[in-house]
Structure formats: structure tokens, C-alpha cells
């Protein structure tokens, strides 16, 4: 029968029957987590690699080969079958229990020693002539059953010895321990100390460990408030991390290989600081649970549009979105606590009005974008202390003004605000009114005009250069006339 329609089925239990086969459509049950098929007449089990099976019991059947299994599997019972090998189990990172006694297994792969989560291993009553010494390197292993095998050069006393003694003996049998193995043991010991220390301090750092997957032993650490996974090769953040540490305040995942915003991270309700810069993120979930976050760093990713979810983060204080591909910035007036905003090195062409409604804005980076018109309202942002705008094709804001820094830029913008503009109704007292004019600025402008006239009257000036100089002089004279008029009306 076709069971593919049972998409929400979590458990499939048919033990103690006379089943000779299972439907191939079992492979499509993506929600399946438990399978109990013991005491039947099965000769094979369908591919389970696309399911979410955690526990599989196929004891007392006639199975000759293990099926393809998912990485989620934790418990595998396959005793009393006709298995000749257990090939493939060494690639199951979550495997904790493996019972394959009473089969016809002739050899175990040394790679089985890489299953660091394995706690129970039963290979009794098979045809094994040896047990790989690498199994002795599994720190988590606390039960090893191997009686009933034709083992060679294996002390009989070890059959009843403590597991620590058995593992020590196995390690001694590893042929010529290499530098890599010693280094691995050193790293394993360092990881154990790191985890113990992290659990005690509720702060764990795996920065720069070169890992592509979070080690199984790390997934067992609970109650962390801070977790640093920076500078690795992670492509995902497994849900086990957030499930064990729901109260995380700080999560650093910068400089990894994330291409999708991890859903488990989006569900962290108590997150205060999230750093995900230098990944390959293109978007962010429309809804997130960390509504109390104060620091969000998404620099150096692949965003082409402003993440809408950010607008719901009312307590956000620092937002870094530089080095992406943003083209527009929406109205940000709802972010009342924001004091640092980095939008530099994007492709922004326009910014919605409303920055003056971000009352605490102190630092604003708009460098290296495609902005042609800088918002005049920046001049009335009373807390703005650091404004970076160089590298934009502005039409009215000259490079000479930008060079003089934030104060000069804001003064320039203020003087461009029309006198009847609503922006001036709540103008800060520290800014000059439109009717006041900096006499030093007028004097400097007059000197510039004189210098341009001298250059125009010089010898050997081409017609093209003369035209450009005349145009520049005319523009500066027009500016000077406006300033003089304002000065006169102010008297």
C-alpha cells in the first residue's frame, strides 16, 4: 500500500507480525521519527535518508544490509538479523546506541571511532576477528559488548573488565599512533575543558575552531547566555542549540558560510545582540521573536532590500547593514532608540524622509552609495554627532564641505532649508537660523572668486578651461549674493 499520504505520521509500529516487506513510500514520510519493526520476516528496509527517524528497531528479522539512514538517527537496534557489515553508520553524527549482536558481521570500520556521540555498542556474537582500536577513542562510549566473537590476540580478561580498561587496551592496539591522532586527542581534551568552563560561566566560545558542523557534545550544553560561533565554516545553526539555550542574550555567528537565516535563531526571544556579518545571507524571516534586541550586525552579506523585520525591533540601538546591495531605505521613524546606523557601501539611491523622527540618532554612515540628494532633515537631527557621506554622487553637496566634517555638512544642509519649511519649526538652538550668515564663510567665498578670476586672466588658458572657470565663478557669485542678502535682512 502507498503510505506517502501519511505525511504527519511520527511513529510507525508494526512489531511482532509476519511482515515480509515494507512499502517503498515509507521513504516519503518526512515527519517520521520512530519505527518499530522487530520480530517480522523483513529482508530489507526502504531508504530512510529523507525522513527524520530518531529511533529504528529492526531486531529479529532477515535483513542482510542496513538501509540508508538520516543524520537524525540516535538509536539503532538491528540484532538477530543476517547483516554482514554495518557500513554507513560511521557517518551518523547523532548515533548514541548501536546494537547489532547475533549477526554475521566480519569486520568493523576504524571510521566507527569518529562517531563521537556513541554511548552503547553491542557487536556480540558475530564473526569479528578484531575490534578497531579507534573505538577506544570514543570518549562518550560507556558500554561495549563484544563476547561471542572469534577475536585474535584479545585478552579474555577484558570480557569482564571495566569499560575504561577495554578502551585503554584498544587505544594501545592502534598501529603507530600518528601526530594527527595525538593532535585529535589534544583537541578533544581541550574541547572537554572548554565545555565545562562554558557551562560554568554560561558563556561558550568556539571562535576560529574551523568546524563545519557544531560538535555533538556542544549540543548537550544547556543554559548558556552567550555563544560565539564566529570564524568557522558553518552552513546552519541546528535547532538543538537554541532548544537547549532559549535564554541566549548574545549570539555571534560572523564569518561563516550561512546562506539562509537560521530559523532557530529567529525564535530566540531573549536575544540582545546578534552578529551575523560576513556570511551569504540574502534575506531575513518576515517575523522574528527577538523584539528586545539592541545590537544587530548584518554587514557583508547579500541583502538587496531592507529587511522588513528590522522595522519591528523597537528597542534596537545599533544597526549595521553596510556592505550589502541595498537600493532603498524605508521610513525608520519607528526605531526610537536607534543611535547608530551603518548603511555604507551599498547601492542606495534614495532614503525615505523621517530620519529626524529617530530622536537618538548619533552616528550615521551613508558612505559609498548612489545617493544624489542628501536629506535636508539631517540638519535638524539634534543628537547627530558623526555623519559619513563621502563616495556619493551628490549634486549640491561639495567635496570641500564633506572634507570639513559633520559640523560643516550639517550647517550647509541647514542653510539650504527654505525659511517656510516645517523642518525649522523645531530647529535646534545650536544651529544658526537661515537669516544668520557666517562672515568667515563669506570672506572665504570672496577669496575663491578672486583666485578664479586671476586664473581666468592667466596666459595660455584654453577656451574649454575658460568656459569652465566662468561657470564656476558665476555659481560662486550667486551663492555670495544670497549670503549677502541674508546678512542684510538680519541687520
Short mmCIF file of C-alpha atoms in Angstrom, two decimals:
data_model
loop_
_atom_site.label_atom_id
_atom_site.label_comp_id
_atom_site.label_asym_id
_atom_site.label_seq_id
_atom_site.Cartn_x
_atom_site.Cartn_y
_atom_site.Cartn_z
CA UNK A 1 0.00 0.00 0.00
CA UNK A 2 1.00 3.61 -0.59
CA UNK A 3 1.59 5.37 2.73
CA UNK A 4 3.06 8.59 1.30
CA UNK A 5 -0.16 10.44 2.15
CA UNK A 6 0.51 10.00 5.87
CA UNK A 7 2.80 13.00 5.89
CA UNK A 8 2.26 13.91 9.53
CA UNK A 9 2.85 10.41 10.90
CA UNK A 10 5.54 10.44 13.60
CA UNK A 11 5.56 6.77 14.66
CA UNK A 12 5.30 3.55 12.61
CA UNK A 13 4.98 0.48 14.86
CA UNK A 14 4.41 -3.00 13.41
CA UNK A 15 6.47 -5.29 15.63
CA UNK A 16 5.66 -8.96 16.17
CA UNK A 17 3.87 -9.63 12.90
CA UNK A 18 4.65 -11.65 9.78
CA UNK A 19 5.62 -8.77 7.50
CA UNK A 20 7.92 -9.74 4.63
CA UNK A 21 8.30 -6.25 3.13
CA UNK A 22 7.54 -2.58 3.69
CA UNK A 23 6.08 -0.15 1.13
CA UNK A 24 8.69 1.93 -0.71
CA UNK A 25 6.61 5.04 0.03
CA UNK A 26 7.87 4.89 3.64
CA UNK A 27 10.81 6.88 2.23
CA UNK A 28 8.48 9.86 1.71
CA UNK A 29 7.32 10.11 5.33
CA UNK A 30 9.38 13.19 6.16
CA UNK A 31 7.87 13.61 9.65
CA UNK A 32 8.59 10.02 10.70
CA UNK A 33 10.69 9.81 13.87
CA UNK A 34 10.10 6.31 15.29
CA UNK A 35 10.00 2.93 13.51
CA UNK A 36 9.47 -0.34 15.36
CA UNK A 37 9.60 -3.36 13.01
CA UNK A 38 11.08 -6.03 15.30
CA UNK A 39 10.11 -9.72 15.07
CA UNK A 40 8.96 -9.89 11.46
CA UNK A 41 10.27 -11.55 8.28
CA UNK A 42 11.73 -8.48 6.58
CA UNK A 43 14.69 -8.93 4.26
CA UNK A 44 15.24 -5.23 3.63
CA UNK A 45 14.11 -1.76 4.79
CA UNK A 46 13.40 1.11 2.34
CA UNK A 47 15.62 4.18 2.12
CA UNK A 48 15.04 6.32 5.23
CA UNK A 49 17.54 9.10 4.48
CA UNK A 50 14.78 11.63 3.69
CA UNK A 51 12.89 11.01 6.92
CA UNK A 52 13.55 12.39 10.41
CA UNK A 53 13.82 8.99 12.09
CA UNK A 54 15.47 9.18 15.51
CA UNK A 55 14.83 5.59 16.67
CA UNK A 56 14.80 2.45 14.48
CA UNK A 57 14.15 -1.08 15.81
CA UNK A 58 14.52 -3.88 13.22
CA UNK A 59 15.63 -6.72 15.53
CA UNK A 60 14.79 -10.38 14.76
CA UNK A 61 14.28 -10.13 11.02
CA UNK A 62 16.18 -11.47 7.99
CA UNK A 63 17.82 -8.23 6.92
CA UNK A 64 21.17 -8.56 5.13
CA UNK A 65 22.04 -4.88 4.68
CA UNK A 66 21.25 -1.73 6.63
CA UNK A 67 19.12 0.85 4.81
CA UNK A 68 20.29 4.38 4.09
CA UNK A 69 19.70 6.31 7.29
CA UNK A 70 19.18 10.01 8.14
CA UNK A 71 21.67 12.03 10.18
CA UNK A 72 19.00 12.46 12.84
CA UNK A 73 19.08 8.83 13.94
CA UNK A 74 20.11 8.33 17.56
CA UNK A 75 19.12 4.73 18.34
CA UNK A 76 19.54 1.74 16.01
CA UNK A 77 18.62 -1.79 17.11
CA UNK A 78 19.43 -4.41 14.44
CA UNK A 79 20.36 -7.55 16.42
CA UNK A 80 19.44 -11.09 15.27
CA UNK A 81 19.46 -10.49 11.53
CA UNK A 82 21.75 -11.58 8.67
CA UNK A 83 23.94 -8.50 8.48
CA UNK A 84 27.45 -8.92 7.13
CA UNK A 85 28.51 -5.31 7.69
CA UNK A 86 27.38 -2.05 9.28
CA UNK A 87 28.72 0.15 6.52
CA UNK A 88 27.37 3.69 6.69
CA UNK A 89 26.87 4.05 10.45
CA UNK A 90 30.19 5.91 10.76
CA UNK A 91 28.56 8.90 9.02
CA UNK A 92 25.73 9.24 11.55
CA UNK A 93 26.78 12.15 13.84
CA UNK A 94 23.90 11.78 16.33
CA UNK A 95 24.12 8.00 16.85
CA UNK A 96 24.23 7.11 20.56
CA UNK A 97 23.06 3.46 20.61
CA UNK A 98 24.04 0.75 18.11
CA UNK A 99 23.09 -2.89 18.81
CA UNK A 100 23.99 -5.36 16.04
CA UNK A 101 24.63 -8.54 18.04
CA UNK A 102 23.83 -12.01 16.68
CA UNK A 103 24.57 -11.27 13.04
CA UNK A 104 27.31 -12.36 10.61
CA UNK A 105 29.44 -9.22 10.71
CA UNK A 106 33.07 -9.96 9.85
CA UNK A 107 34.63 -6.51 10.09
CA UNK A 108 34.12 -3.11 11.72
CA UNK A 109 35.47 0.02 10.05
CA UNK A 110 38.05 2.06 12.01
CA UNK A 111 35.95 5.07 11.00
CA UNK A 112 33.40 3.95 13.56
CA UNK A 113 35.71 5.65 16.04
CA UNK A 114 34.68 9.01 14.56
CA UNK A 115 31.11 8.65 15.88
CA UNK A 116 31.88 10.69 18.99
CA UNK A 117 28.29 10.59 20.30
CA UNK A 118 28.20 6.75 20.55
CA UNK A 119 27.49 5.56 24.09
CA UNK A 120 26.39 1.93 23.66
CA UNK A 121 27.84 -0.54 21.14
CA UNK A 122 26.79 -4.20 21.04
CA UNK A 123 28.63 -6.38 18.48
CA UNK A 124 28.44 -9.64 20.41
CA UNK A 125 28.02 -12.99 18.68
CA UNK A 126 29.32 -12.08 15.24
CA UNK A 127 32.32 -13.22 13.16
CA UNK A 128 34.73 -10.46 14.18
CA UNK A 129 38.40 -11.38 14.37
CA UNK A 130 39.36 -7.97 15.77
CA UNK A 131 37.90 -4.72 17.09
CA UNK A 132 39.35 -1.49 15.70
CA UNK A 133 41.48 0.34 18.23
CA UNK A 134 39.87 3.62 17.12
CA UNK A 135 36.73 2.64 19.03
CA UNK A 136 38.77 3.23 22.17
CA UNK A 137 38.97 6.90 21.20
CA UNK A 138 35.21 7.43 21.66
CA UNK A 139 35.04 9.32 24.96
CA UNK A 140 31.25 9.01 25.27
CA UNK A 141 31.30 5.18 24.96
CA UNK A 142 30.30 3.62 28.30
CA UNK A 143 29.07 0.18 27.18
CA UNK A 144 30.85 -2.17 24.77
CA UNK A 145 29.63 -5.79 24.31
CA UNK A 146 31.84 -8.00 22.13
CA UNK A 147 31.70 -11.55 23.55
CA UNK A 148 30.97 -14.48 21.23
CA UNK A 149 33.40 -13.41 18.50
CA UNK A 150 36.50 -15.31 17.27
CA UNK A 151 38.78 -12.49 18.40
CA UNK A 152 42.52 -12.97 17.96
CA UNK A 153 45.15 -11.67 20.38
CA UNK A 154 42.45 -10.33 22.64
CA UNK A 155 42.79 -10.89 26.37
CA UNK A 156 39.97 -12.99 27.78
CA UNK A 157 40.06 -10.99 31.00
CA UNK A 158 38.86 -7.95 29.07
CA UNK A 159 35.49 -9.62 28.54
CA UNK A 160 34.53 -8.68 32.10
CA UNK A 161 36.79 -5.66 32.57
CA UNK A 162 35.69 -2.08 33.18
CA UNK A 163 34.97 -0.11 30.01
CA UNK A 164 37.87 2.27 30.75
CA UNK A 165 40.32 -0.66 30.73
CA UNK A 166 38.89 -2.01 27.47
CA UNK A 167 39.16 1.37 25.78
CA UNK A 168 42.72 1.81 27.00
CA UNK A 169 43.67 -1.59 25.59
CA UNK A 170 42.02 -0.73 22.25
CA UNK A 171 43.91 2.55 22.03
CA UNK A 172 47.18 0.69 22.59
CA UNK A 173 46.38 -1.54 19.62
CA UNK A 174 46.16 1.39 17.23
CA UNK A 175 49.08 0.87 14.86
CA UNK A 176 51.77 3.52 15.28
CA UNK A 177 49.80 6.48 16.65
CA UNK A 178 50.31 9.44 14.35
CA UNK A 179 50.79 13.09 15.11
CA UNK A 180 47.25 13.66 13.82
CA UNK A 181 45.82 11.25 16.37
CA UNK A 182 47.73 12.85 19.20
CA UNK A 183 46.55 16.23 17.99
CA UNK A 184 42.97 14.96 17.85
CA UNK A 185 43.18 13.72 21.42
CA UNK A 186 44.65 17.05 22.47
CA UNK A 187 41.82 18.89 20.77
CA UNK A 188 39.23 16.58 22.31
CA UNK A 189 40.63 17.23 25.77
CA UNK A 190 40.69 20.96 25.10
CA UNK A 191 37.07 20.79 23.93
CA UNK A 192 36.02 18.98 27.13
CA UNK A 193 37.65 21.64 29.30
CA UNK A 194 36.12 24.35 27.13
CA UNK A 195 32.63 22.90 27.51
CA UNK A 196 32.98 22.51 31.28
CA UNK A 197 34.21 26.07 31.62
CA UNK A 198 31.48 27.39 29.30
CA UNK A 199 28.73 25.59 31.19
CA UNK A 200 30.01 27.06 34.47
CA UNK A 201 30.26 30.62 33.14
CA UNK A 202 27.17 30.32 30.88
CA UNK A 203 29.37 31.67 28.08
CA UNK A 204 30.92 29.46 25.39
CA UNK A 205 33.28 30.44 22.57
CA UNK A 206 34.02 28.16 19.59
CA UNK A 207 35.53 31.02 17.63
CA UNK A 208 38.00 30.01 14.93
CA UNK A 209 37.75 26.24 15.51
CA UNK A 210 37.36 25.54 11.78
CA UNK A 211 34.20 23.46 12.31
CA UNK A 212 31.61 22.90 9.58
CA UNK A 213 29.15 21.29 12.00
CA UNK A 214 28.60 22.01 15.67
CA UNK A 215 30.07 19.05 17.63
CA UNK A 216 27.54 16.70 19.22
CA UNK A 217 28.98 17.30 22.68
CA UNK A 218 28.33 21.03 22.31
CA UNK A 219 24.65 20.37 21.61
CA UNK A 220 24.35 18.96 25.11
CA UNK A 221 25.44 22.18 26.84
CA UNK A 222 22.45 23.95 28.37
CA UNK A 223 21.69 27.31 29.98
CA UNK A 224 24.14 29.47 28.01
CA UNK A 225 23.66 33.25 27.91
CA UNK A 226 26.42 33.90 25.35
CA UNK A 227 27.58 31.74 22.41
CA UNK A 228 30.35 32.65 19.94
CA UNK A 229 30.45 30.55 16.75
CA UNK A 230 32.42 33.08 14.71
CA UNK A 231 35.11 32.33 12.12
CA UNK A 232 34.10 28.79 11.24
CA UNK A 233 32.56 27.04 8.22
CA UNK A 234 29.00 26.61 9.49
CA UNK A 235 26.20 26.39 6.95
CA UNK A 236 23.45 26.07 9.55
CA UNK A 237 22.69 26.51 13.24
CA UNK A 238 20.86 23.36 14.42
CA UNK A 239 17.72 23.72 16.47
CA UNK A 240 19.33 21.73 19.31
CA UNK A 241 21.48 24.78 20.09
CA UNK A 242 18.56 27.12 20.66
CA UNK A 243 16.35 24.48 22.22
CA UNK A 244 18.97 23.86 24.93
CA UNK A 245 19.69 27.59 25.35
CA UNK A 246 16.41 29.50 24.94
CA UNK A 247 17.68 32.41 27.09
CA UNK A 248 20.65 33.32 24.91
CA UNK A 249 21.41 37.04 25.13
CA UNK A 250 24.40 37.14 22.78
CA UNK A 251 24.93 35.08 19.62
CA UNK A 252 27.93 35.68 17.35
CA UNK A 253 27.95 33.80 14.02
CA UNK A 254 30.07 36.14 11.91
CA UNK A 255 32.48 34.88 9.22
CA UNK A 256 30.75 31.59 8.42
CA UNK A 257 29.03 30.14 5.33
CA UNK A 258 25.37 30.75 6.18
CA UNK A 259 23.24 31.30 3.07
CA UNK A 260 19.88 31.13 4.87
CA UNK A 261 18.95 32.96 8.07
CA UNK A 262 18.68 30.10 10.61
CA UNK A 263 15.01 29.68 11.69
CA UNK A 264 16.07 28.56 15.19
CA UNK A 265 17.86 31.90 15.67
CA UNK A 266 14.77 33.83 14.61
CA UNK A 267 12.91 32.19 17.50
CA UNK A 268 15.23 33.37 20.30
CA UNK A 269 13.01 35.66 22.36
CA UNK A 270 15.62 36.99 24.78
CA UNK A 271 18.36 37.82 22.28
CA UNK A 272 20.04 41.20 22.90
CA UNK A 273 22.98 41.03 20.48
CA UNK A 274 23.18 39.19 17.15
CA UNK A 275 26.23 39.39 14.88
CA UNK A 276 25.91 37.62 11.50
CA UNK A 277 28.23 39.72 9.35
CA UNK A 278 30.36 38.22 6.60
CA UNK A 279 28.05 35.38 5.61
CA UNK A 280 25.97 34.89 2.44
CA UNK A 281 22.51 35.87 3.73
CA UNK A 282 20.06 37.25 1.18
CA UNK A 283 17.02 37.72 3.39
CA UNK A 284 15.68 37.61 6.91
CA UNK A 285 12.40 36.00 8.13
CA UNK A 286 9.42 38.33 7.95
CA UNK A 287 8.78 37.74 11.65
CA UNK A 288 11.33 37.26 14.43
CA UNK A 289 10.94 36.71 18.15
CA UNK A 290 13.89 38.79 19.40
CA UNK A 291 11.86 42.00 19.65
CA UNK A 292 14.02 43.30 22.53
CA UNK A 293 17.31 43.12 20.63
CA UNK A 294 19.59 46.18 20.90
CA UNK A 295 22.50 45.25 18.60
CA UNK A 296 22.09 43.73 15.11
CA UNK A 297 25.03 43.33 12.70
CA UNK A 298 24.24 42.08 9.17
CA UNK A 299 27.17 43.67 7.32
CA UNK A 300 28.92 41.99 4.39
CA UNK A 301 26.06 39.78 3.29
CA UNK A 302 23.93 39.72 0.12
CA UNK A 303 20.80 41.67 1.09
CA UNK A 304 19.33 43.58 -1.85
CA UNK A 305 16.38 45.00 0.06
CA UNK A 306 15.99 46.35 3.57
CA UNK A 307 14.77 43.51 5.86
CA UNK A 308 11.18 44.41 6.87
CA UNK A 309 11.52 42.53 10.16
CA UNK A 310 14.04 45.14 11.35
CA UNK A 311 11.29 47.76 11.47
CA UNK A 312 9.58 45.82 14.27
CA UNK A 313 12.66 45.92 16.53
CA UNK A 314 11.59 48.96 18.56
CA UNK A 315 14.41 48.69 21.12
CA UNK A 316 17.20 48.45 18.56
CA UNK A 317 20.11 50.78 19.35
CA UNK A 318 22.79 49.71 16.85
CA UNK A 319 22.01 48.53 13.31
CA UNK A 320 24.77 47.60 10.86
CA UNK A 321 23.73 46.87 7.26
CA UNK A 322 26.83 48.09 5.44
CA UNK A 323 28.46 46.22 2.54
CA UNK A 324 25.29 44.70 1.08
CA UNK A 325 23.29 45.51 -2.06
CA UNK A 326 20.52 47.70 -0.61
CA UNK A 327 18.96 50.20 -3.02
CA UNK A 328 16.36 51.90 -0.80
CA UNK A 329 15.92 52.75 2.87
CA UNK A 330 12.33 52.80 4.22
CA UNK A 331 10.86 55.11 6.85
CA UNK A 332 12.75 54.42 10.10
CA UNK A 333 10.78 56.71 12.40
CA UNK A 334 9.59 53.75 14.49
CA UNK A 335 13.09 52.95 15.75
CA UNK A 336 13.03 55.43 18.61
CA UNK A 337 16.08 54.07 20.45
CA UNK A 338 18.38 53.80 17.44
CA UNK A 339 21.62 55.75 17.88
CA UNK A 340 23.96 54.05 15.39
CA UNK A 341 23.00 53.26 11.78
CA UNK A 342 25.50 51.91 9.24
CA UNK A 343 24.27 51.82 5.64
CA UNK A 344 27.63 52.42 4.00
CA UNK A 345 28.87 50.59 0.89
CA UNK A 346 25.52 49.66 -0.60
CA UNK A 347 23.71 50.79 -3.76
CA UNK A 348 21.24 53.10 -2.04
CA UNK A 349 19.69 55.70 -4.33
CA UNK A 350 17.08 57.16 -2.01
CA UNK A 351 16.25 57.44 1.69
CA UNK A 352 12.69 57.94 2.89
CA UNK A 353 12.09 61.10 4.93
CA UNK A 354 11.75 60.51 8.64
CA UNK A 355 15.28 60.33 9.99
CA UNK A 356 14.50 63.36 12.13
CA UNK A 357 11.93 61.14 13.88
CA UNK A 358 14.79 58.94 15.12
CA UNK A 359 15.46 61.22 18.11
CA UNK A 360 18.56 59.48 19.46
CA UNK A 361 20.45 59.07 16.19
CA UNK A 362 24.12 59.92 16.83
CA UNK A 363 26.10 58.01 14.19
CA UNK A 364 25.02 57.68 10.56
CA UNK A 365 27.13 56.12 7.82
CA UNK A 366 25.94 56.62 4.22
CA UNK A 367 29.34 56.36 2.54
CA UNK A 368 29.85 54.88 -0.92
CA UNK A 369 26.28 54.67 -2.17
CA UNK A 370 24.41 56.15 -5.16
CA UNK A 371 22.64 58.93 -3.24
CA UNK A 372 22.20 62.12 -5.26
CA UNK A 373 20.06 64.06 -2.78
CA UNK A 374 21.01 64.07 0.87
CA UNK A 375 18.01 64.65 3.17
CA UNK A 376 17.95 68.22 4.48
CA UNK A 377 16.24 66.95 7.62
CA UNK A 378 19.57 65.63 8.86
CA UNK A 379 20.38 69.21 9.79
CA UNK A 380 17.70 69.14 12.50
CA UNK A 381 18.68 65.76 13.98
CA UNK A 382 19.70 67.22 17.31
CA UNK A 383 21.82 64.27 18.53
CA UNK A 384 23.70 63.62 15.27
CA UNK A 385 27.43 63.82 16.00
CA UNK A 386 29.02 61.66 13.29
CA UNK A 387 27.81 61.80 9.68
CA UNK A 388 29.74 59.97 6.94
CA UNK A 389 28.58 60.69 3.38
CA UNK A 390 31.65 60.62 1.14
CA UNK A 391 31.61 58.50 -2.03
CA UNK A 392 28.14 59.57 -3.23
CA UNK A 393 27.27 61.45 -6.46
CA UNK A 394 25.74 64.46 -4.66
CA UNK A 395 24.67 67.37 -6.84
CA UNK A 396 24.58 70.14 -4.27
CA UNK A 397 26.93 68.94 -1.51
CA UNK A 398 30.52 69.75 -2.49
CA UNK A 399 33.53 67.62 -1.65
CA UNK A 400 35.16 70.60 0.08
CA UNK A 401 32.25 70.72 2.56
CA UNK A 402 32.36 66.96 3.15
CA UNK A 403 36.08 67.22 3.91
CA UNK A 404 35.40 69.67 6.72
CA UNK A 405 33.38 67.08 8.64
CA UNK A 406 29.99 66.58 10.21
CA UNK A 407 29.51 70.10 11.62
CA UNK A 408 30.19 71.73 8.25
CA UNK A 409 27.87 69.32 6.42
CA UNK A 410 25.02 69.90 8.85
CA UNK A 411 25.49 73.70 8.65
CA UNK A 412 25.46 73.51 4.85
CA UNK A 413 22.26 71.46 4.87
CA UNK A 414 20.64 73.79 7.39
CA UNK A 415 21.30 76.80 5.19
CA UNK A 416 19.59 75.01 2.30
CA UNK A 417 16.32 74.59 4.21
CA UNK A 418 13.67 77.07 2.92
CA UNK A 419 12.61 79.61 5.54
CA UNK A 420 8.98 78.47 5.39
CA UNK A 421 9.87 74.76 5.80
CA UNK A 422 8.24 72.82 8.66
CA UNK A 423 11.72 71.50 9.45
CA UNK A 424 12.56 74.87 11.05
CA UNK A 425 9.65 74.80 13.48
CA UNK A 426 11.60 72.58 15.85
CA UNK A 427 15.06 73.69 14.81
CA UNK A 428 17.77 73.08 17.45
CA UNK A 429 19.06 76.18 19.17
CA UNK A 430 22.64 75.19 18.42
CA UNK A 431 22.08 75.62 14.67
CA UNK A 432 22.18 79.09 13.07
CA UNK A 433 18.90 80.45 11.68
CA UNK A 434 18.59 80.91 7.94
CA UNK A 435 18.88 84.67 8.38
CA UNK A 436 22.29 84.43 10.04
CA UNK A 437 25.40 84.09 7.92
CA UNK A 438 28.93 83.09 8.78
CA UNK A 439 31.03 86.11 7.77
CA UNK A 440 34.16 83.96 7.68
CA UNK A 441 32.45 81.76 5.13
CA UNK A 442 31.57 84.83 3.02
CA UNK A 443 35.17 86.05 3.14
CA UNK A 444 36.44 82.64 2.08
CA UNK A 445 34.00 82.63 -0.82
CA UNK A 446 35.18 86.07 -1.97
CA UNK A 447 38.79 84.86 -1.92
CA UNK A 448 37.85 81.84 -4.01
CA UNK A 449 36.17 84.11 -6.59
CA UNK A 450 39.26 86.34 -6.74
CA UNK A 451 41.54 83.34 -7.26
CA UNK A 452 39.31 82.04 -10.04
CA UNK A 453 39.34 85.45 -11.76
CA UNK A 454 43.15 85.51 -11.58
CA UNK A 455 43.28 82.05 -13.12
CA UNK A 456 40.84 83.11 -15.85
CA UNK A 457 43.03 86.05 -16.83
CA UNK A 458 46.18 83.93 -16.93
CA UNK A 459 48.25 83.25 -20.05
CA UNK A 460 47.56 80.21 -22.20
CA UNK A 461 44.14 79.26 -20.77
CA UNK A 462 42.24 77.18 -23.32
CA UNK A 463 38.71 78.06 -24.41
CA UNK A 464 37.33 74.94 -22.73
CA UNK A 465 39.04 75.83 -19.44
CA UNK A 466 37.79 79.45 -19.69
CA UNK A 467 34.23 78.24 -20.10
CA UNK A 468 34.53 76.00 -17.02
CA UNK A 469 36.08 78.79 -14.92
CA UNK A 470 33.37 81.30 -15.92
CA UNK A 471 30.67 78.83 -14.97
CA UNK A 472 32.29 78.16 -11.58
CA UNK A 473 32.69 81.91 -10.91
CA UNK A 474 29.03 82.54 -11.77
CA UNK A 475 27.85 79.84 -9.37
CA UNK A 476 30.02 81.16 -6.52
CA UNK A 477 28.86 84.77 -7.15
CA UNK A 478 25.25 83.60 -7.00
CA UNK A 479 25.95 81.89 -3.67
CA UNK A 480 27.70 85.02 -2.35
CA UNK A 481 24.78 87.25 -3.38
CA UNK A 482 22.34 85.03 -1.47
CA UNK A 483 24.53 85.10 1.60
CA UNK A 484 24.87 88.89 1.44
CA UNK A 485 21.11 89.28 1.14
CA UNK A 486 20.58 87.12 4.19
CA UNK A 487 23.17 89.12 6.10
CA UNK A 488 21.46 92.36 5.12
CA UNK A 489 17.99 91.12 6.17
CA UNK A 490 19.44 90.07 9.50
CA UNK A 491 20.56 93.59 10.43
#
